[in-house]
């Protein structure tokens, strides 16, 4: 334990810095780092080296090599550089490698050296060449800033959504700035540059001179500047060996330091963490590393090898040919526990647990001490927190063990914090393994979130590990396992050396019906790689037709799309495919396709009925569908006001009638024509018309009856009724007279009504007594009740009695 | 507000709340004041889901009907179109949007497709150059709308025509989607039974859709035990007959739309002494009919002949209750009486309304013609003289009774005879066409086509193979009951005073003793019959308490009548029935609206 704080270096009174080894590098570099362009992604990301850069003026015949390694030095990719000279390398937030060429073209590569895309930084850059370039990160994504040969700056704040901004000119600028950097303030990217003793701040419209407050006199130029990870702080290194540290807004000075080294440092980066006690800057020269802050003394390290600094959220990573280290300010919890002679509750708890393991009664003493102060909860929390900041699993374990020990003496201590820390550490230890090589600290991991971490594992094609993590953390399938499997499948379809069948089978075997996996997304990827057949095979597994069909259409498999759409029963999809097919095929083929799909055909007919009448006719013609064709023509002919033969005959006749008799006949129905004739007294004509058009006798009688009653031509009606035996009986005569309130006429016909309907007729004309007689005579129970129900008036009393008597008599029998 | 939906065994308010929530979420997406432009057809169904007050709460300030040319002026930030996915409506919307663009301040357009988004329509909007104008294009899956505690309808008027005439499955697809929504809320239905071609298709779609949703395991405890899917064309007969339940008759005579009926106002004039008959209201009296009204719930499903006695009994009870006030002596008693007053007054109002309605109906049912028509119907259904030309129908044609009435009778005869003899069929056809043959453009050719449509739907057809199967079906399924008790029914046949609806008989036989007993008849009826199981995880399997009834969801594809609903409610209430029913359908209909939907309309 004594040696645990051996690598702790105090800076001032309050803070300790420690440097520990992450990995001994696995790579076998032949060249010095200083001979390469180097780019290392933050959050334990990959390292890119471009050897043999052009600035060395070596023989141009040797093509440079671009190598990509994990943070532990495991090779991820290696490719010969075939494009133009590269000025700068950098990683985007999505871990894509951006290579800025001298001509302003930026080539984008994936983690595995796969070329993704390229874009240009504009004409101005192309003309003046790139002098220097920086890749920087903002909350919107990753940006590129370029210093051109004309000493102008061009930048894009987000390479995902490329918008080039040319920054204003610095007045009177003759030579390149001695140093410059990008700043991000109020969500806008600025550029800070130093020319001689002056500092200029460029925003998109103006160029202003700025002066850091409290800057020591005598500065004739700035050699290096550094912005902190969060863009909150700025450090300036001057030619007098003086370092100014302050806020990035240049409004406040934090501290200054004089290191008395006038040589320009190779790199200068901030080393701080969220809620840091001390803000310090790490400065690296060829053989020397210095940590300076608000303290008279600095911490110095000797560098055995050429090293490279990578600023992180909570520290600095330092790697060289042989080793990869992490330098950071010791977190509060660790400091409290491990500081020499610490009496913090966490320290005591750790001691107590150790004594307990030794079966010593001292354990009890320590524990009592904590409990007497009422600090046991705090102690447990301290141990848990400190465990998170430990890199070595054995230290994590002993701290967690102490926490677990302490927990036993607490009532109702919420367990989730402890459990979550155990899980997080397990995940962290797994990804820190040098095979994986992502040396995330606990704070970085929390900042990055598990989702992004999973994405990064997927990006590295570490599918099994990602799935294991999902399962271990019990993430919901849709967010976790399914997503990873889908990524895996998308990768799988790009393996061109495996046959379509094998890929499709392998994917289906692994994915099965895993919820949340979209086969159509995978198929779209396969199609994107030019593997249409594979895409079709994969789409077979897609249960959602809404996804399946549009992609099939895109791949020009319209007929397959049609049958899939029909299978789904979603008519909207079917229509969509149909209209697509209609445009794609010639008419004959289109109709043939329809013929084989009856459902599609009938849908298309409906569509045509409303939208394209002519097509409908062609369709029926082709089908030899005479019935429908007939209907079609009926519709069409009426629409064109043509008439069928019968109607032509009727029309001709009506025209003649109009000529001969005057009045309106055209456009009447046959019925109404007859009625009009009768109403006009043209009985003969009416009968002739009825004969010509085969109007049944019964109907003619009805027509005549109604017409004459309307005319109230009672004489003609009577004549008509006697013309021959009525085919409709005489009840209608009674009814129609009553309708016209002519009781007198009605009575005439009532007597002629047949026995079946006589009672009804008599009741209609109001002759209740006689109705009763008839009903009694007919011994019809229903009729008797009917008459009885009409016996309402006082005068009908006698009749009612009569019926009752008849009924009684009938019952006796 | 919609408490009557939660009275039944299955709380349909859950569904109503779910769709309301979805509506609110959509409205909130469009921040700021809004105007809604309605596809007129949707206003009725929407009224059952959300009153204007709900829309108002979400800043809906204006409502318009979708019409061509310009939109009426409205000072709002958002204009939202609520439409069915139909191409012709898209054209109107485009016209609206384009003319709007040219004037005034820019505003946000949105479109809400009911019940489904359509690629076809979006393509049309794109072709018309307005697709980009819409900020939100969403769908509102309002498939099944709760009408009552045990009744759901899609209110899709054209469903029958589309399915059986045009082989357009759109409404079946919506039905399947609606059933999926229902299952999401009420749990997977373990058993599906079905009869008919469309039923088979809906079941297939459901199974398919279930596969699409594998991601979200349904962990709702199942409420329904069975689903029975029935094609309307399995039972074409029932809707053709005149319904004789109280609710059925109201629908037959006045038409119930989205649970509202409009009645002639004369009978509802406030009876004040002195100025009797002076200022009669001229506007139709609009009443909402559902089980929220206690009295209506009691009488709606009774045979009309049994309604009178209930009403008079109620009248006595209510007046007795009002008389109570004379007995109230102490302050406490008076207070108690007063506290009951609002309820009593509501009951009295309800009684007065229904007495008036009953009188209106009685005027019709006691008419000569109604009696004659009913006699003919009953003769047909009991199998008398179905194979020759019927005199009454002839007279109706000659007297130019409404075409729908004539067609309804002819179809009934055809169905009761498994198709008409060719001679009889031709005679009717000629008669109808001659009577109706008009050259006037608004009326005319469509009747040839109407007859053709009826034939295609199987309603009016020549007898095939000279065999009449109807008697076999009638006897096996006991469709005609001579000893019907209208007052205290013992069998479902009371709803048609003798005829037991075939569809409901099938449901009844399915629950007991099972369809195996009627295999023969099932084979005569059109379409396949089938059974599907949807396996449940063991944790969700139901253990029935002894004596607990099963719940069957019965879905009528192509429409259902109020009389059938009444018959199913009767079965649910049977003490030893063993099954309770929740009824769903594409449309609540009757014979007249049904025939009308099949009539060819001028283009």
Coordinates of C-alpha atoms in Angstrom, one line a residue, chain A residues 409-737:
Chain A
X409 CA -23.8 -2.3 8.4
X410 CA -26.3 0.1 6.8
X411 CA -30.0 -0.2 6.9
X412 CA -31.8 0.4 3.6
X413 CA -28.8 1.5 1.6
X414 CA -30.1 1.7 -2.0
X415 CA -28.2 -1.0 -3.9
X416 CA -28.5 0.3 -7.4
X417 CA -25.4 2.6 -7.3
X418 CA -23.2 -0.3 -6.2
X419 CA -24.7 -2.7 -8.7
X420 CA -24.5 -0.2 -11.6
X421 CA -20.8 0.4 -10.8
X422 CA -20.0 -3.3 -10.8
X423 CA -21.7 -3.6 -14.2
X424 CA -20.0 -0.5 -15.6
X425 CA -16.6 -1.7 -14.5
X426 CA -17.2 -5.1 -16.0
X427 CA -18.0 -3.4 -19.3
X428 CA -15.1 -1.1 -19.0
X429 CA -12.6 -3.8 -18.2
X430 CA -13.8 -5.8 -21.2
X431 CA -13.3 -3.0 -23.7
X432 CA -10.0 -1.9 -22.1
X433 CA -8.6 -5.3 -22.9
X434 CA -5.8 -4.8 -25.4
X435 CA -7.5 -7.0 -27.9
X436 CA -10.3 -4.5 -28.0
X437 CA -8.2 -1.5 -27.2
X438 CA -10.6 1.2 -26.1
X439 CA -9.1 2.7 -22.9
X440 CA -12.1 4.6 -21.7
X441 CA -12.1 6.1 -18.2
X442 CA -15.3 6.0 -16.2
X443 CA -16.0 9.7 -16.7
X444 CA -15.5 9.3 -20.5
X445 CA -17.7 6.3 -20.6
X446 CA -20.5 8.1 -18.8
X447 CA -20.1 11.1 -21.1
X448 CA -20.1 8.9 -24.2
X449 CA -23.1 6.7 -23.1
X450 CA -23.5 3.0 -23.6
X451 CA -25.4 3.5 -26.9
X452 CA -22.5 5.3 -28.5
X453 CA -20.0 2.8 -27.1
X454 CA -22.1 0.0 -28.6
X455 CA -22.0 1.8 -31.9
X456 CA -18.3 2.0 -31.7
X457 CA -17.9 -1.7 -31.0
X458 CA -20.1 -2.3 -34.0
X459 CA -18.0 0.0 -36.0
X460 CA -15.0 -2.1 -35.1
X461 CA -17.0 -5.2 -36.1
X462 CA -16.9 -6.5 -32.5
X463 CA -20.4 -7.9 -32.8
X464 CA -20.1 -10.7 -30.2
X465 CA -18.7 -8.5 -27.6
X466 CA -21.4 -5.9 -28.2
X467 CA -24.1 -8.5 -28.0
X468 CA -22.7 -9.8 -24.8
X469 CA -22.7 -6.4 -23.3
X470 CA -26.3 -5.8 -24.3
X471 CA -27.3 -9.1 -22.8
X472 CA -25.3 -8.5 -19.7
X473 CA -26.8 -5.0 -19.2
X474 CA -30.2 -6.4 -20.1
X475 CA -30.8 -3.7 -22.7
X476 CA -34.2 -3.9 -24.5
X477 CA -33.7 -6.0 -27.6
X478 CA -34.7 -3.3 -30.0
X479 CA -32.1 -0.9 -28.7
X480 CA -29.5 -3.6 -28.1
X481 CA -29.2 -7.0 -29.6
X482 CA -31.4 -6.5 -32.6
X483 CA -29.6 -3.3 -33.6
X484 CA -26.3 -5.0 -33.4
X485 CA -27.4 -8.1 -35.3
X486 CA -28.8 -5.8 -38.0
X487 CA -25.4 -4.1 -38.2
X488 CA -23.8 -7.4 -38.4
X489 CA -26.0 -8.4 -41.2
X490 CA -25.3 -5.2 -43.1
X491 CA -21.6 -6.0 -42.8
X492 CA -22.2 -9.6 -43.8
X493 CA -23.9 -8.6 -47.1
X494 CA -20.8 -6.7 -48.1
X495 CA -18.7 -9.9 -48.0
X496 CA -18.6 -10.4 -51.8
X497 CA -16.7 -13.7 -51.7
X498 CA -19.7 -15.5 -50.0
X499 CA -22.5 -16.7 -52.2
X500 CA -25.9 -15.1 -52.1
X501 CA -27.5 -18.2 -50.7
X502 CA -25.0 -18.6 -47.9
X503 CA -25.2 -15.0 -46.9
X504 CA -29.0 -15.1 -46.9
X505 CA -29.1 -18.3 -44.9
X506 CA -26.5 -17.2 -42.4
X507 CA -28.3 -14.0 -41.8
X508 CA -31.7 -15.6 -41.4
X509 CA -30.2 -18.3 -39.1
X510 CA -28.7 -15.7 -36.8
X511 CA -31.5 -13.1 -36.9
X512 CA -34.5 -15.4 -37.2
X513 CA -37.5 -13.4 -36.1
X514 CA -35.6 -11.3 -33.7
X515 CA -37.9 -8.4 -32.9
X516 CA -36.9 -5.0 -34.2
X517 CA -34.6 -6.3 -37.0
X518 CA -35.5 -4.8 -40.3
X519 CA -34.7 -7.2 -43.1
X520 CA -35.5 -4.5 -45.6
X521 CA -32.8 -2.3 -44.2
X522 CA -30.3 -5.1 -44.7
X523 CA -31.7 -5.8 -48.1
X524 CA -31.3 -2.1 -49.0
X525 CA -27.7 -2.3 -48.0
X526 CA -27.2 -5.4 -50.1
X527 CA -28.8 -3.6 -53.0
X528 CA -26.5 -0.7 -52.3
X529 CA -23.6 -3.1 -52.8
X530 CA -25.0 -4.2 -56.1
X531 CA -26.2 -7.5 -54.8
X532 CA -29.8 -7.4 -56.1
X533 CA -30.4 -11.1 -55.9
X534 CA -29.3 -11.3 -52.3
X535 CA -31.5 -8.3 -51.6
X536 CA -34.5 -10.2 -53.0
X537 CA -33.6 -13.2 -51.0
X538 CA -33.4 -11.2 -47.8
X539 CA -36.7 -9.4 -48.5
X540 CA -38.4 -12.8 -48.4
X541 CA -37.8 -12.7 -44.7
X542 CA -39.3 -9.2 -44.3
X543 CA -42.7 -9.5 -42.8
X544 CA -43.7 -5.9 -43.3
X545 CA -45.0 -5.5 -46.8
X546 CA -45.0 -1.7 -46.4
X547 CA -41.2 -2.0 -46.3
X548 CA -40.7 -4.8 -48.7
X549 CA -42.7 -3.5 -51.6
X550 CA -41.1 -0.1 -52.1
X551 CA -37.6 -1.6 -52.1
X552 CA -38.7 -4.2 -54.7
X553 CA -39.9 -1.4 -56.8
X554 CA -36.7 0.4 -56.5
X555 CA -34.9 -2.7 -57.6
X556 CA -37.2 -2.9 -60.6
X557 CA -38.8 -6.2 -59.5
X558 CA -42.2 -4.8 -60.0
X559 CA -44.0 -8.1 -60.7
X560 CA -42.6 -9.6 -57.5
X561 CA -43.6 -6.4 -55.8
X562 CA -47.1 -6.8 -57.1
X563 CA -47.6 -10.3 -55.8
X564 CA -46.1 -9.3 -52.4
X565 CA -48.5 -6.3 -52.3
X566 CA -51.4 -8.5 -53.1
X567 CA -50.4 -11.0 -50.4
X568 CA -50.4 -8.3 -47.9
X569 CA -54.0 -7.3 -48.6
X570 CA -53.0 -3.6 -48.4
X571 CA -54.8 -2.2 -51.4
X572 CA -52.9 1.1 -51.2
X573 CA -49.7 -0.8 -51.8
X574 CA -51.2 -2.7 -54.7
X575 CA -52.3 0.6 -56.3
X576 CA -48.8 2.0 -55.8
X577 CA -47.3 -1.0 -57.6
X578 CA -49.9 -0.9 -60.4
X579 CA -49.2 2.7 -61.2
X580 CA -45.6 2.0 -61.2
X581 CA -46.0 -1.0 -63.5
X582 CA -48.2 1.0 -65.8
X583 CA -45.4 3.5 -66.4
X584 CA -42.8 0.8 -66.7
X585 CA -44.4 -1.7 -69.1
X586 CA -46.0 -1.2 -72.4
X587 CA -49.7 -1.5 -72.4
X588 CA -49.9 -5.0 -73.7
X589 CA -47.5 -6.4 -71.1
X590 CA -49.2 -4.4 -68.4
X591 CA -52.6 -5.9 -69.2
X592 CA -51.1 -9.4 -69.4
X593 CA -49.6 -8.9 -66.0
X594 CA -53.0 -7.8 -64.7
X595 CA -54.7 -10.8 -66.1
X596 CA -52.6 -13.1 -64.0
X597 CA -53.6 -11.2 -60.9
X598 CA -57.4 -11.1 -60.6
X599 CA -57.4 -9.0 -57.5
X600 CA -55.1 -6.4 -59.0
X601 CA -57.2 -6.4 -62.1
X602 CA -60.4 -5.6 -60.3
X603 CA -58.7 -2.9 -58.3
X604 CA -57.3 -1.4 -61.4
X605 CA -60.8 -1.4 -63.0
X606 CA -62.1 0.6 -60.0
X607 CA -59.3 3.0 -60.5
X608 CA -60.0 3.4 -64.2
X609 CA -63.7 3.9 -63.5
X610 CA -62.9 7.0 -61.6
X611 CA -59.8 8.1 -63.4
X612 CA -59.4 6.7 -66.9
X613 CA -62.6 5.6 -68.6
X614 CA -61.0 4.8 -71.9
X615 CA -58.5 2.4 -70.4
X616 CA -61.4 0.6 -68.8
X617 CA -62.9 -0.2 -72.2
X618 CA -59.6 -1.6 -73.5
X619 CA -59.4 -3.8 -70.4
X620 CA -62.8 -5.3 -70.9
X621 CA -62.1 -5.8 -74.6
X622 CA -59.0 -7.7 -73.8
X623 CA -60.7 -9.8 -71.2
X624 CA -63.6 -10.6 -73.6
X625 CA -65.8 -9.5 -70.7
X626 CA -69.0 -8.8 -72.7
X627 CA -71.2 -8.3 -69.7
X628 CA -69.0 -5.5 -68.3
X629 CA -68.3 -4.2 -71.7
X630 CA -72.0 -3.9 -72.2
X631 CA -72.4 -2.1 -68.9
X632 CA -69.6 0.2 -69.9
X633 CA -71.3 1.0 -73.2
X634 CA -74.6 1.7 -71.4
X635 CA -72.8 4.1 -69.1
X636 CA -70.9 5.7 -72.0
X637 CA -73.8 6.0 -74.3
X638 CA -76.0 7.7 -71.7
X639 CA -73.2 10.0 -70.9
X640 CA -73.1 10.8 -74.6
X641 CA -76.9 11.1 -74.6
X642 CA -77.3 8.4 -77.1
X643 CA -80.0 5.9 -76.7
X644 CA -80.6 2.2 -77.1
X645 CA -82.9 0.9 -79.7
X646 CA -86.0 0.9 -77.5
X647 CA -85.4 4.3 -76.4
X648 CA -84.8 5.5 -79.9
X649 CA -88.2 4.1 -80.7
X650 CA -89.7 5.9 -77.7
X651 CA -88.0 9.1 -78.6
X652 CA -89.3 9.0 -82.2
X653 CA -92.8 8.3 -80.9
X654 CA -92.6 11.1 -78.4
X655 CA -91.5 13.5 -81.1
X656 CA -94.4 12.5 -83.3
X657 CA -96.7 13.0 -80.4
X658 CA -95.4 16.4 -79.8
X659 CA -95.9 17.3 -83.4
X660 CA -99.4 15.9 -83.6
X661 CA -100.8 16.7 -80.2
X662 CA -98.5 19.4 -78.9
X663 CA -97.4 19.5 -75.3
X664 CA -94.3 18.0 -73.7
X665 CA -93.5 14.3 -74.3
X666 CA -89.8 14.2 -74.9
X667 CA -87.7 12.8 -72.1
X668 CA -90.6 11.3 -70.2
X669 CA -90.5 7.7 -69.1
X670 CA -92.7 5.2 -70.9
X671 CA -95.1 5.2 -67.9
X672 CA -95.3 8.9 -67.8
X673 CA -95.9 9.1 -71.5
X674 CA -98.9 6.8 -71.1
X675 CA -100.2 8.8 -68.2
X676 CA -99.8 12.1 -70.1
X677 CA -101.7 10.6 -73.0
X678 CA -104.6 9.5 -70.7
X679 CA -104.6 12.8 -68.9
X680 CA -104.9 14.5 -72.3
X681 CA -107.8 12.3 -73.2
X682 CA -106.0 10.4 -75.8
X683 CA -107.1 7.0 -74.6
X684 CA -106.7 5.2 -77.9
X685 CA -103.2 6.4 -78.3
X686 CA -102.3 5.3 -74.8
X687 CA -103.6 1.8 -75.5
X688 CA -101.7 1.7 -78.7
X689 CA -98.5 2.7 -77.0
X690 CA -99.1 0.1 -74.3
X691 CA -99.5 -2.6 -76.9
X692 CA -96.4 -1.5 -78.8
X693 CA -94.2 -1.6 -75.8
X694 CA -95.9 -4.7 -74.3
X695 CA -97.0 -3.0 -71.1
X696 CA -98.9 -5.7 -69.1
X697 CA -102.6 -5.2 -68.8
X698 CA -102.5 -4.9 -65.0
X699 CA -100.2 -2.0 -65.2
X700 CA -102.1 -0.2 -67.9
X701 CA -105.1 -0.4 -65.7
X702 CA -103.2 1.0 -62.7
X703 CA -101.9 3.8 -64.9
X704 CA -105.3 4.6 -66.3
X705 CA -107.0 4.4 -62.9
X706 CA -104.5 6.8 -61.3
X707 CA -104.6 9.2 -64.2
X708 CA -108.4 9.4 -64.4
X709 CA -108.7 9.8 -60.6
X710 CA -106.2 12.6 -60.8
X711 CA -108.3 14.3 -63.4
X712 CA -111.4 13.6 -61.3
X713 CA -113.0 12.4 -64.4
X714 CA -115.5 10.1 -62.6
X715 CA -117.6 9.5 -65.7
X716 CA -114.7 8.2 -67.8
X717 CA -113.5 6.2 -64.8
X718 CA -116.8 4.5 -64.5
X719 CA -116.9 3.8 -68.2
X720 CA -113.4 2.5 -68.0
X721 CA -114.3 0.2 -65.1
X722 CA -117.1 -1.3 -67.1
X723 CA -115.0 -1.7 -70.3
X724 CA -114.1 -5.2 -69.2
X725 CA -113.4 -7.2 -66.1
X726 CA -110.7 -5.4 -64.1
X727 CA -107.5 -7.5 -63.9
X728 CA -106.6 -5.7 -60.7
X729 CA -110.0 -6.1 -59.0
X730 CA -112.1 -3.2 -57.9
X731 CA -110.6 -2.5 -54.5
X732 CA -108.1 -0.1 -56.0
X733 CA -111.0 1.8 -57.5
X734 CA -112.5 2.2 -54.0
X735 CA -109.2 3.2 -52.6
X736 CA -108.4 5.8 -55.2
X737 CA -111.9 7.4 -55.0

